[in-house]
Amino acid sequence: MKIYKYLQNTIQEKGAAYLILLDPDKLSEEKLIPFVKHCENSGVDGFLIGGSLMVNNNMDSFIEMVKTSSSLPAIIFPGSVNQVSSFADAILFLSVVSGRNAEHLIGKHVLAAPIIKKTGIEPISTGYILVESGSTTTAVYMSGSLPIPRNKPEIAASTALAAEYLGMKLIYLEAGSGADNPVPNEMVKAVSQLVSIPVIVGGGLRNPNTAREKVENGASIIVTGNFFENEDNWDMIKEFASAIHIKQGLLV
Ligand code: 1GP
């Protein structure tokens, strides 16, 4: 099954999908396999793999290891063109629509498109919206663009709608990895009410209740990364999964 379809089905069935971001720079090879297995057993629906800045370029071997340890989809979340890998199932073909930096709107895409074609992996066109979240995040800095002010939900909503009209399949509301504050509920709500494509929310989510609030306000996919870099938090993956899978909770 195509990954976009898989995500749509998961959202339909569980109310929302839960993806965990794996950053090859931050997760050692010894921890990767037990972590990935633990995620799968805890109800996670898939992995995003990548990062805004990657120092070790070991995408191929890292993704291969993820795929051999789990049956969940591995979706590249690229910070640069050299993060494309044929070992993945799909790639978020991100365009930073909150910014006005042509390189991140279309420039890098021209370089990446023929490489993606060659690998045969599924590109999923995604309107990537950076949201102001406190101190400057790596994603904002690396994109060379201004994030949307967090108290301006109407700008985020209009941006998301424009992305949908341009044919994008997903909207990603991004506070940035390790953000001081997650994307505000009002913004998640304004965006989700206006667009008809799934809305991903990520960045700075550190507890299941906050994740749940994002889903209650219309988020279809939740991403966490940073929080599980500390092994002591691994036990909470299950709690995140059940908070996010809002429909499954209703069935119990
Ligand atoms: C970052 O949205 C993701 O791109 C996840 O953010 O690492 O803060 O969970 P965190």
PDB file of C-alpha atoms and ligand atoms in Angstrom:
ATOM      1  CA  MET A   1       0.000   0.000   0.000  1.00  0.00           C
ATOM      2  CA  LYS A   2       1.159   3.502  -0.757  1.00  0.00           C
ATOM      3  CA  ILE A   3       2.258   5.408   2.325  1.00  0.00           C
ATOM      4  CA  TYR A   4      -0.090   8.355   1.801  1.00  0.00           C
ATOM      5  CA  LYS A   5      -3.001   5.934   1.632  1.00  0.00           C
ATOM      6  CA  TYR A   6      -1.703   4.139   4.723  1.00  0.00           C
ATOM      7  CA  LEU A   7      -1.652   7.458   6.612  1.00  0.00           C
ATOM      8  CA  GLN A   8      -5.186   8.305   5.444  1.00  0.00           C
ATOM      9  CA  ASN A   9      -6.440   4.871   6.530  1.00  0.00           C
ATOM     10  CA  THR A  10      -4.719   5.160   9.915  1.00  0.00           C
ATOM     11  CA  ILE A  11      -6.254   8.606  10.502  1.00  0.00           C
ATOM     12  CA  GLN A  12      -9.664   7.269   9.515  1.00  0.00           C
ATOM     13  CA  GLU A  13      -9.402   4.211  11.727  1.00  0.00           C
ATOM     14  CA  LYS A  14      -7.687   5.662  14.835  1.00  0.00           C
ATOM     15  CA  GLY A  15      -8.711   9.331  14.694  1.00  0.00           C
ATOM     16  CA  ALA A  16      -5.090  10.446  14.216  1.00  0.00           C
ATOM     17  CA  ALA A  17      -1.709   8.884  13.439  1.00  0.00           C
ATOM     18  CA  TYR A  18       1.414   8.948  15.598  1.00  0.00           C
ATOM     19  CA  LEU A  19       4.852   9.253  13.984  1.00  0.00           C
ATOM     20  CA  ILE A  20       8.177   9.303  15.793  1.00  0.00           C
ATOM     21  CA  LEU A  21      11.069  11.296  14.378  1.00  0.00           C
ATOM     22  CA  LEU A  22      14.414   9.487  14.305  1.00  0.00           C
ATOM     23  CA  ASP A  23      17.452  11.715  13.905  1.00  0.00           C
ATOM     24  CA  PRO A  24      20.470   9.660  12.746  1.00  0.00           C
ATOM     25  CA  ASP A  25      22.770  12.177  14.426  1.00  0.00           C
ATOM     26  CA  LYS A  26      21.202  11.712  17.825  1.00  0.00           C
ATOM     27  CA  LEU A  27      20.339   8.023  18.011  1.00  0.00           C
ATOM     28  CA  SER A  28      23.272   5.621  18.346  1.00  0.00           C
ATOM     29  CA  GLU A  29      23.202   2.367  16.386  1.00  0.00           C
ATOM     30  CA  GLU A  30      23.055   0.342  19.634  1.00  0.00           C
ATOM     31  CA  LYS A  31      19.936   2.179  20.775  1.00  0.00           C
ATOM     32  CA  LEU A  32      18.222   2.323  17.390  1.00  0.00           C
ATOM     33  CA  ILE A  33      17.073  -1.300  17.122  1.00  0.00           C
ATOM     34  CA  PRO A  34      15.591  -1.628  20.642  1.00  0.00           C
ATOM     35  CA  PHE A  35      13.987   1.813  20.293  1.00  0.00           C
ATOM     36  CA  VAL A  36      12.356   1.044  16.957  1.00  0.00           C
ATOM     37  CA  LYS A  37      11.026  -2.290  18.271  1.00  0.00           C
ATOM     38  CA  HIS A  38       9.735  -0.594  21.402  1.00  0.00           C
ATOM     39  CA  CYS A  39       7.936   2.027  19.285  1.00  0.00           C
ATOM     40  CA  GLU A  40       6.251  -0.644  17.185  1.00  0.00           C
ATOM     41  CA  ASN A  41       5.100  -2.534  20.292  1.00  0.00           C
ATOM     42  CA  SER A  42       3.804   0.696  21.846  1.00  0.00           C
ATOM     43  CA  GLY A  43       1.383   1.618  19.056  1.00  0.00           C
ATOM     44  CA  VAL A  44       3.447   4.036  16.942  1.00  0.00           C
ATOM     45  CA  ASP A  45       2.254   4.208  13.302  1.00  0.00           C
ATOM     46  CA  GLY A  46       5.491   5.061  11.517  1.00  0.00           C
ATOM     47  CA  PHE A  47       8.818   6.837  11.524  1.00  0.00           C
ATOM     48  CA  LEU A  48      10.036  10.108  10.114  1.00  0.00           C
ATOM     49  CA  ILE A  49      13.782  10.022   9.511  1.00  0.00           C
ATOM     50  CA  GLY A  50      16.014  13.030   9.010  1.00  0.00           C
ATOM     51  CA  GLY A  51      16.832  16.407  10.445  1.00  0.00           C
ATOM     52  CA  SER A  52      17.370  20.077   9.574  1.00  0.00           C
ATOM     53  CA  LEU A  53      21.091  19.678  10.083  1.00  0.00           C
ATOM     54  CA  MET A  54      22.762  16.309   9.770  1.00  0.00           C
ATOM     55  CA  VAL A  55      26.445  15.930  10.461  1.00  0.00           C
ATOM     56  CA  ASN A  56      26.757  12.147   9.944  1.00  0.00           C
ATOM     57  CA  ASN A  57      25.554  11.250   6.500  1.00  0.00           C
ATOM     58  CA  ASN A  58      24.546   7.653   7.189  1.00  0.00           C
ATOM     59  CA  MET A  59      20.950   7.726   5.949  1.00  0.00           C
ATOM     60  CA  ASP A  60      21.179   4.480   3.933  1.00  0.00           C
ATOM     61  CA  SER A  61      22.513   2.268   6.718  1.00  0.00           C
ATOM     62  CA  PHE A  62      20.330   3.963   9.336  1.00  0.00           C
ATOM     63  CA  ILE A  63      17.102   3.475   7.361  1.00  0.00           C
ATOM     64  CA  GLU A  64      18.074  -0.063   6.405  1.00  0.00           C
ATOM     65  CA  MET A  65      18.418  -0.856  10.107  1.00  0.00           C
ATOM     66  CA  VAL A  66      15.014   0.686  10.858  1.00  0.00           C
ATOM     67  CA  LYS A  67      13.410  -1.373   8.084  1.00  0.00           C
ATOM     68  CA  THR A  68      14.969  -4.636   9.207  1.00  0.00           C
ATOM     69  CA  SER A  69      13.860  -4.086  12.830  1.00  0.00           C
ATOM     70  CA  SER A  70      10.265  -3.070  12.180  1.00  0.00           C
ATOM     71  CA  SER A  71       7.438  -3.361   9.680  1.00  0.00           C
ATOM     72  CA  LEU A  72       6.378   0.283  10.137  1.00  0.00           C
ATOM     73  CA  PRO A  73       6.821   2.759   7.274  1.00  0.00           C
ATOM     74  CA  ALA A  74      10.041   4.771   7.139  1.00  0.00           C
ATOM     75  CA  ILE A  75       9.401   8.237   5.733  1.00  0.00           C
ATOM     76  CA  ILE A  76      12.257  10.611   5.014  1.00  0.00           C
ATOM     77  CA  PHE A  77      11.872  14.033   6.607  1.00  0.00           C
ATOM     78  CA  PRO A  78      14.640  15.738   4.665  1.00  0.00           C
ATOM     79  CA  GLY A  79      16.764  18.628   5.826  1.00  0.00           C
ATOM     80  CA  SER A  80      18.760  18.535   2.608  1.00  0.00           C
ATOM     81  CA  VAL A  81      18.972  16.879  -0.792  1.00  0.00           C
ATOM     82  CA  ASN A  82      21.582  14.372   0.380  1.00  0.00           C
ATOM     83  CA  GLN A  83      19.112  12.795   2.798  1.00  0.00           C
ATOM     84  CA  VAL A  84      17.267  11.032  -0.041  1.00  0.00           C
ATOM     85  CA  SER A  85      17.642   7.248   0.300  1.00  0.00           C
ATOM     86  CA  SER A  86      16.270   4.302  -1.644  1.00  0.00           C
ATOM     87  CA  PHE A  87      15.903   2.320   1.601  1.00  0.00           C
ATOM     88  CA  ALA A  88      12.917   4.445   2.703  1.00  0.00           C
ATOM     89  CA  ASP A  89       9.275   3.931   1.740  1.00  0.00           C
ATOM     90  CA  ALA A  90       8.430   7.580   1.099  1.00  0.00           C
ATOM     91  CA  ILE A  91       9.703  11.125   1.474  1.00  0.00           C
ATOM     92  CA  LEU A  92       7.913  14.245   2.647  1.00  0.00           C
ATOM     93  CA  PHE A  93       8.540  16.537  -0.324  1.00  0.00           C
ATOM     94  CA  LEU A  94       8.650  19.627   1.859  1.00  0.00           C
ATOM     95  CA  SER A  95       8.182  23.148   0.616  1.00  0.00           C
ATOM     96  CA  VAL A  96       8.658  25.835   3.283  1.00  0.00           C
ATOM     97  CA  VAL A  97       5.492  27.736   2.390  1.00  0.00           C
ATOM     98  CA  SER A  98       5.678  29.939   5.509  1.00  0.00           C
ATOM     99  CA  GLY A  99       8.884  31.477   4.125  1.00  0.00           C
ATOM    100  CA  ARG A 100       9.839  33.470   1.068  1.00  0.00           C
ATOM    101  CA  ASN A 101      13.164  31.795   0.437  1.00  0.00           C
ATOM    102  CA  ALA A 102      12.969  30.441  -3.122  1.00  0.00           C
ATOM    103  CA  GLU A 103      15.613  27.786  -2.430  1.00  0.00           C
ATOM    104  CA  HIS A 104      13.333  26.105   0.126  1.00  0.00           C
ATOM    105  CA  LEU A 105      10.157  26.725  -1.844  1.00  0.00           C
ATOM    106  CA  ILE A 106      11.339  25.161  -5.141  1.00  0.00           C
ATOM    107  CA  GLY A 107      15.134  25.335  -5.565  1.00  0.00           C
ATOM    108  CA  LYS A 108      16.189  22.228  -3.596  1.00  0.00           C
ATOM    109  CA  HIS A 109      13.237  20.352  -5.063  1.00  0.00           C
ATOM    110  CA  VAL A 110      14.613  20.676  -8.582  1.00  0.00           C
ATOM    111  CA  LEU A 111      17.818  18.989  -7.394  1.00  0.00           C
ATOM    112  CA  ALA A 112      15.994  16.309  -5.387  1.00  0.00           C
ATOM    113  CA  ALA A 113      13.245  15.364  -7.884  1.00  0.00           C
ATOM    114  CA  PRO A 114      15.369  13.307 -10.333  1.00  0.00           C
ATOM    115  CA  ILE A 115      17.098  11.542  -7.429  1.00  0.00           C
ATOM    116  CA  ILE A 116      13.741  10.644  -5.870  1.00  0.00           C
ATOM    117  CA  LYS A 117      12.520   9.371  -9.246  1.00  0.00           C
ATOM    118  CA  LYS A 118      15.556   7.105  -9.526  1.00  0.00           C
ATOM    119  CA  THR A 119      15.045   5.627  -6.032  1.00  0.00           C
ATOM    120  CA  GLY A 120      11.380   4.881  -6.746  1.00  0.00           C
ATOM    121  CA  ILE A 121      10.255   6.021  -3.287  1.00  0.00           C
ATOM    122  CA  GLU A 122       6.927   7.825  -2.904  1.00  0.00           C
ATOM    123  CA  PRO A 123       7.107  11.622  -2.717  1.00  0.00           C
ATOM    124  CA  ILE A 124       4.377  13.178  -0.557  1.00  0.00           C
ATOM    125  CA  SER A 125       4.027  16.864  -1.319  1.00  0.00           C
ATOM    126  CA  THR A 126       3.898  18.736   2.004  1.00  0.00           C
ATOM    127  CA  GLY A 127       3.340  22.398   2.823  1.00  0.00           C
ATOM    128  CA  TYR A 128       5.804  22.983   5.653  1.00  0.00           C
ATOM    129  CA  ILE A 129       4.783  25.842   7.920  1.00  0.00           C
ATOM    130  CA  LEU A 130       7.283  27.067  10.491  1.00  0.00           C
ATOM    131  CA  VAL A 131       5.660  28.632  13.535  1.00  0.00           C
ATOM    132  CA  GLU A 132       7.373  30.968  15.975  1.00  0.00           C
ATOM    133  CA  SER A 133       7.900  28.999  19.200  1.00  0.00           C
ATOM    134  CA  GLY A 134      10.283  30.919  21.496  1.00  0.00           C
ATOM    135  CA  SER A 135      14.003  30.838  20.826  1.00  0.00           C
ATOM    136  CA  THR A 136      15.170  30.426  17.219  1.00  0.00           C
ATOM    137  CA  THR A 137      14.906  26.780  16.123  1.00  0.00           C
ATOM    138  CA  THR A 138      17.303  24.919  13.852  1.00  0.00           C
ATOM    139  CA  ALA A 139      14.552  24.595  11.217  1.00  0.00           C
ATOM    140  CA  VAL A 140      13.968  28.371  11.150  1.00  0.00           C
ATOM    141  CA  TYR A 141      17.670  29.158  11.065  1.00  0.00           C
ATOM    142  CA  MET A 142      18.491  26.606   8.352  1.00  0.00           C
ATOM    143  CA  SER A 143      15.544  27.638   6.176  1.00  0.00           C
ATOM    144  CA  GLY A 144      16.689  31.265   6.177  1.00  0.00           C
ATOM    145  CA  SER A 145      13.090  32.384   6.557  1.00  0.00           C
ATOM    146  CA  LEU A 146      10.775  33.978   9.095  1.00  0.00           C
ATOM    147  CA  PRO A 147       8.354  31.721  10.963  1.00  0.00           C
ATOM    148  CA  ILE A 148       4.676  32.701  11.237  1.00  0.00           C
ATOM    149  CA  PRO A 149       4.009  34.641  14.461  1.00  0.00           C
ATOM    150  CA  ARG A 150       2.344  32.287  16.955  1.00  0.00           C
ATOM    151  CA  ASN A 151      -0.508  34.732  17.636  1.00  0.00           C
ATOM    152  CA  LYS A 152      -1.499  34.921  13.952  1.00  0.00           C
ATOM    153  CA  PRO A 153      -3.564  31.776  13.262  1.00  0.00           C
ATOM    154  CA  GLU A 154      -5.218  33.444  10.275  1.00  0.00           C
ATOM    155  CA  ILE A 155      -1.860  33.772   8.469  1.00  0.00           C
ATOM    156  CA  ALA A 156      -1.140  30.082   9.087  1.00  0.00           C
ATOM    157  CA  ALA A 157      -4.616  29.107   7.880  1.00  0.00           C
ATOM    158  CA  SER A 158      -4.392  31.159   4.664  1.00  0.00           C
ATOM    159  CA  THR A 159      -0.904  29.779   4.016  1.00  0.00           C
ATOM    160  CA  ALA A 160      -2.135  26.217   4.480  1.00  0.00           C
ATOM    161  CA  LEU A 161      -5.104  26.787   2.165  1.00  0.00           C
ATOM    162  CA  ALA A 162      -2.817  28.224  -0.516  1.00  0.00           C
ATOM    163  CA  ALA A 163      -0.618  25.115  -0.177  1.00  0.00           C
ATOM    164  CA  GLU A 164      -3.674  22.890  -0.601  1.00  0.00           C
ATOM    165  CA  TYR A 165      -4.744  24.848  -3.689  1.00  0.00           C
ATOM    166  CA  LEU A 166      -1.228  24.373  -5.072  1.00  0.00           C
ATOM    167  CA  GLY A 167      -1.859  20.636  -4.837  1.00  0.00           C
ATOM    168  CA  MET A 168      -0.023  19.707  -1.657  1.00  0.00           C
ATOM    169  CA  LYS A 169      -1.186  16.558   0.125  1.00  0.00           C
ATOM    170  CA  LEU A 170      -0.231  17.362   3.719  1.00  0.00           C
ATOM    171  CA  ILE A 171       0.280  20.425   5.894  1.00  0.00           C
ATOM    172  CA  TYR A 172       3.018  20.279   8.543  1.00  0.00           C
ATOM    173  CA  LEU A 173       2.666  22.826  11.356  1.00  0.00           C
ATOM    174  CA  GLU A 174       6.164  22.867  12.802  1.00  0.00           C
ATOM    175  CA  ALA A 175       7.241  24.528  16.051  1.00  0.00           C
ATOM    176  CA  GLY A 176      10.748  23.075  15.517  1.00  0.00           C
ATOM    177  CA  SER A 177      12.551  20.219  17.185  1.00  0.00           C
ATOM    178  CA  GLY A 178      13.001  20.900  20.901  1.00  0.00           C
ATOM    179  CA  ALA A 179      10.834  24.034  20.653  1.00  0.00           C
ATOM    180  CA  ASP A 180      10.142  25.976  23.834  1.00  0.00           C
ATOM    181  CA  ASN A 181       6.421  25.969  22.999  1.00  0.00           C
ATOM    182  CA  PRO A 182       4.370  23.751  20.673  1.00  0.00           C
ATOM    183  CA  VAL A 183       2.110  25.151  17.934  1.00  0.00           C
ATOM    184  CA  PRO A 184      -0.836  26.876  19.720  1.00  0.00           C
ATOM    185  CA  ASN A 185      -4.202  25.081  19.767  1.00  0.00           C
ATOM    186  CA  GLU A 186      -5.926  28.085  18.166  1.00  0.00           C
ATOM    187  CA  MET A 187      -3.592  27.846  15.190  1.00  0.00           C
ATOM    188  CA  VAL A 188      -4.058  24.072  14.829  1.00  0.00           C
ATOM    189  CA  LYS A 189      -7.809  24.651  14.895  1.00  0.00           C
ATOM    190  CA  ALA A 190      -7.826  27.533  12.396  1.00  0.00           C
ATOM    191  CA  VAL A 191      -5.708  25.558   9.924  1.00  0.00           C
ATOM    192  CA  SER A 192      -7.574  22.256  10.332  1.00  0.00           C
ATOM    193  CA  GLN A 193     -10.960  23.924   9.867  1.00  0.00           C
ATOM    194  CA  LEU A 194      -9.922  25.622   6.653  1.00  0.00           C
ATOM    195  CA  VAL A 195      -8.118  22.826   4.785  1.00  0.00           C
ATOM    196  CA  SER A 196      -9.345  19.396   3.780  1.00  0.00           C
ATOM    197  CA  ILE A 197      -5.944  17.673   3.736  1.00  0.00           C
ATOM    198  CA  PRO A 198      -4.372  16.087   6.861  1.00  0.00           C
ATOM    199  CA  VAL A 199      -2.540  18.429   9.226  1.00  0.00           C
ATOM    200  CA  ILE A 200       0.640  17.252  10.944  1.00  0.00           C
ATOM    201  CA  VAL A 201       1.624  18.955  14.204  1.00  0.00           C
ATOM    202  CA  GLY A 202       5.106  18.629  15.704  1.00  0.00           C
ATOM    203  CA  GLY A 203       7.772  20.344  17.717  1.00  0.00           C
ATOM    204  CA  GLY A 204       8.076  20.759  21.483  1.00  0.00           C
ATOM    205  CA  LEU A 205       5.467  18.127  22.429  1.00  0.00           C
ATOM    206  CA  ARG A 206       6.536  16.673  25.754  1.00  0.00           C
ATOM    207  CA  ASN A 207       3.388  15.238  27.257  1.00  0.00           C
ATOM    208  CA  PRO A 208       0.492  13.098  26.035  1.00  0.00           C
ATOM    209  CA  ASN A 209      -2.187  15.569  27.161  1.00  0.00           C
ATOM    210  CA  THR A 210      -0.718  18.329  25.015  1.00  0.00           C
ATOM    211  CA  ALA A 211      -0.576  15.939  22.056  1.00  0.00           C
ATOM    212  CA  ARG A 212      -4.209  15.010  22.691  1.00  0.00           C
ATOM    213  CA  GLU A 213      -5.211  18.701  22.698  1.00  0.00           C
ATOM    214  CA  LYS A 214      -3.672  19.117  19.233  1.00  0.00           C
ATOM    215  CA  VAL A 215      -5.751  16.172  17.965  1.00  0.00           C
ATOM    216  CA  GLU A 216      -8.894  17.559  19.610  1.00  0.00           C
ATOM    217  CA  ASN A 217      -8.223  20.799  17.748  1.00  0.00           C
ATOM    218  CA  GLY A 218      -8.021  19.017  14.412  1.00  0.00           C
ATOM    219  CA  ALA A 219      -4.485  17.620  13.995  1.00  0.00           C
ATOM    220  CA  SER A 220      -4.466  14.365  12.006  1.00  0.00           C
ATOM    221  CA  ILE A 221      -0.855  13.360  12.586  1.00  0.00           C
ATOM    222  CA  ILE A 222       1.337  14.036  15.633  1.00  0.00           C
ATOM    223  CA  VAL A 223       5.134  13.905  15.572  1.00  0.00           C
ATOM    224  CA  THR A 224       7.456  13.673  18.561  1.00  0.00           C
ATOM    225  CA  GLY A 225      11.241  13.424  18.439  1.00  0.00           C
ATOM    226  CA  ASN A 226      13.371  15.038  21.090  1.00  0.00           C
ATOM    227  CA  PHE A 227      11.470  13.769  24.110  1.00  0.00           C
ATOM    228  CA  PHE A 228      12.442  10.147  23.495  1.00  0.00           C
ATOM    229  CA  GLU A 229      16.119  10.855  23.048  1.00  0.00           C
ATOM    230  CA  ASN A 230      16.144  10.296  26.806  1.00  0.00           C
ATOM    231  CA  GLU A 231      15.704   6.565  27.362  1.00  0.00           C
ATOM    232  CA  ASP A 232      13.970   7.201  30.708  1.00  0.00           C
ATOM    233  CA  ASN A 233      10.987   8.537  28.746  1.00  0.00           C
ATOM    234  CA  TRP A 234      10.529   5.482  26.516  1.00  0.00           C
ATOM    235  CA  ASP A 235       7.800   4.090  28.770  1.00  0.00           C
ATOM    236  CA  MET A 236       5.621   7.059  27.840  1.00  0.00           C
ATOM    237  CA  ILE A 237       5.403   6.187  24.141  1.00  0.00           C
ATOM    238  CA  LYS A 238       2.335   4.033  24.859  1.00  0.00           C
ATOM    239  CA  GLU A 239       0.656   6.945  26.662  1.00  0.00           C
ATOM    240  CA  PHE A 240       1.329   9.241  23.713  1.00  0.00           C
ATOM    241  CA  ALA A 241      -0.056   6.638  21.308  1.00  0.00           C
ATOM    242  CA  SER A 242      -3.286   6.182  23.232  1.00  0.00           C
ATOM    243  CA  ALA A 243      -3.719   9.940  23.736  1.00  0.00           C
ATOM    244  CA  ILE A 244      -3.321  10.492  19.981  1.00  0.00           C
ATOM    245  CA  HIS A 245      -5.446   7.523  18.850  1.00  0.00           C
ATOM    246  CA  ILE A 246      -8.527   9.355  19.947  1.00  0.00           C
ATOM    247  CA  LYS A 247     -11.027   7.019  18.236  1.00  0.00           C
ATOM    248  CA  GLN A 248      -9.530   3.879  19.725  1.00  0.00           C
ATOM    249  CA  GLY A 249      -9.932   5.383  23.205  1.00  0.00           C
ATOM    250  CA  LEU A 250     -13.637   5.767  22.511  1.00  0.00           C
ATOM    251  CA  LEU A 251     -13.991   2.088  21.684  1.00  0.00           C
ATOM    252  CA  VAL A 252     -12.690   0.863  25.064  1.00  0.00           C
TER     253      VAL A 252
HETATM  254  C1  1GP B   1      10.597  18.273  14.605  1.00  0.00           C
HETATM  255  O1  1GP B   1       8.258  18.208  14.700  1.00  0.00           O
HETATM  256  C2  1GP B   1       9.404  17.473  14.955  1.00  0.00           C
HETATM  257  O2  1GP B   1      10.662  18.482  13.273  1.00  0.00           O
HETATM  258  C3  1GP B   1       9.494  16.930  16.355  1.00  0.00           C
HETATM  259  O3  1GP B   1       9.842  17.909  17.309  1.00  0.00           O
HETATM  260  O4  1GP B   1      11.774  16.903  18.473  1.00  0.00           O
HETATM  261  O5  1GP B   1      10.472  18.750  19.547  1.00  0.00           O
HETATM  262  O6  1GP B   1       9.511  16.471  19.329  1.00  0.00           O
HETATM  263  P1  1GP B   1      10.431  17.480  18.730  1.00  0.00           P
END
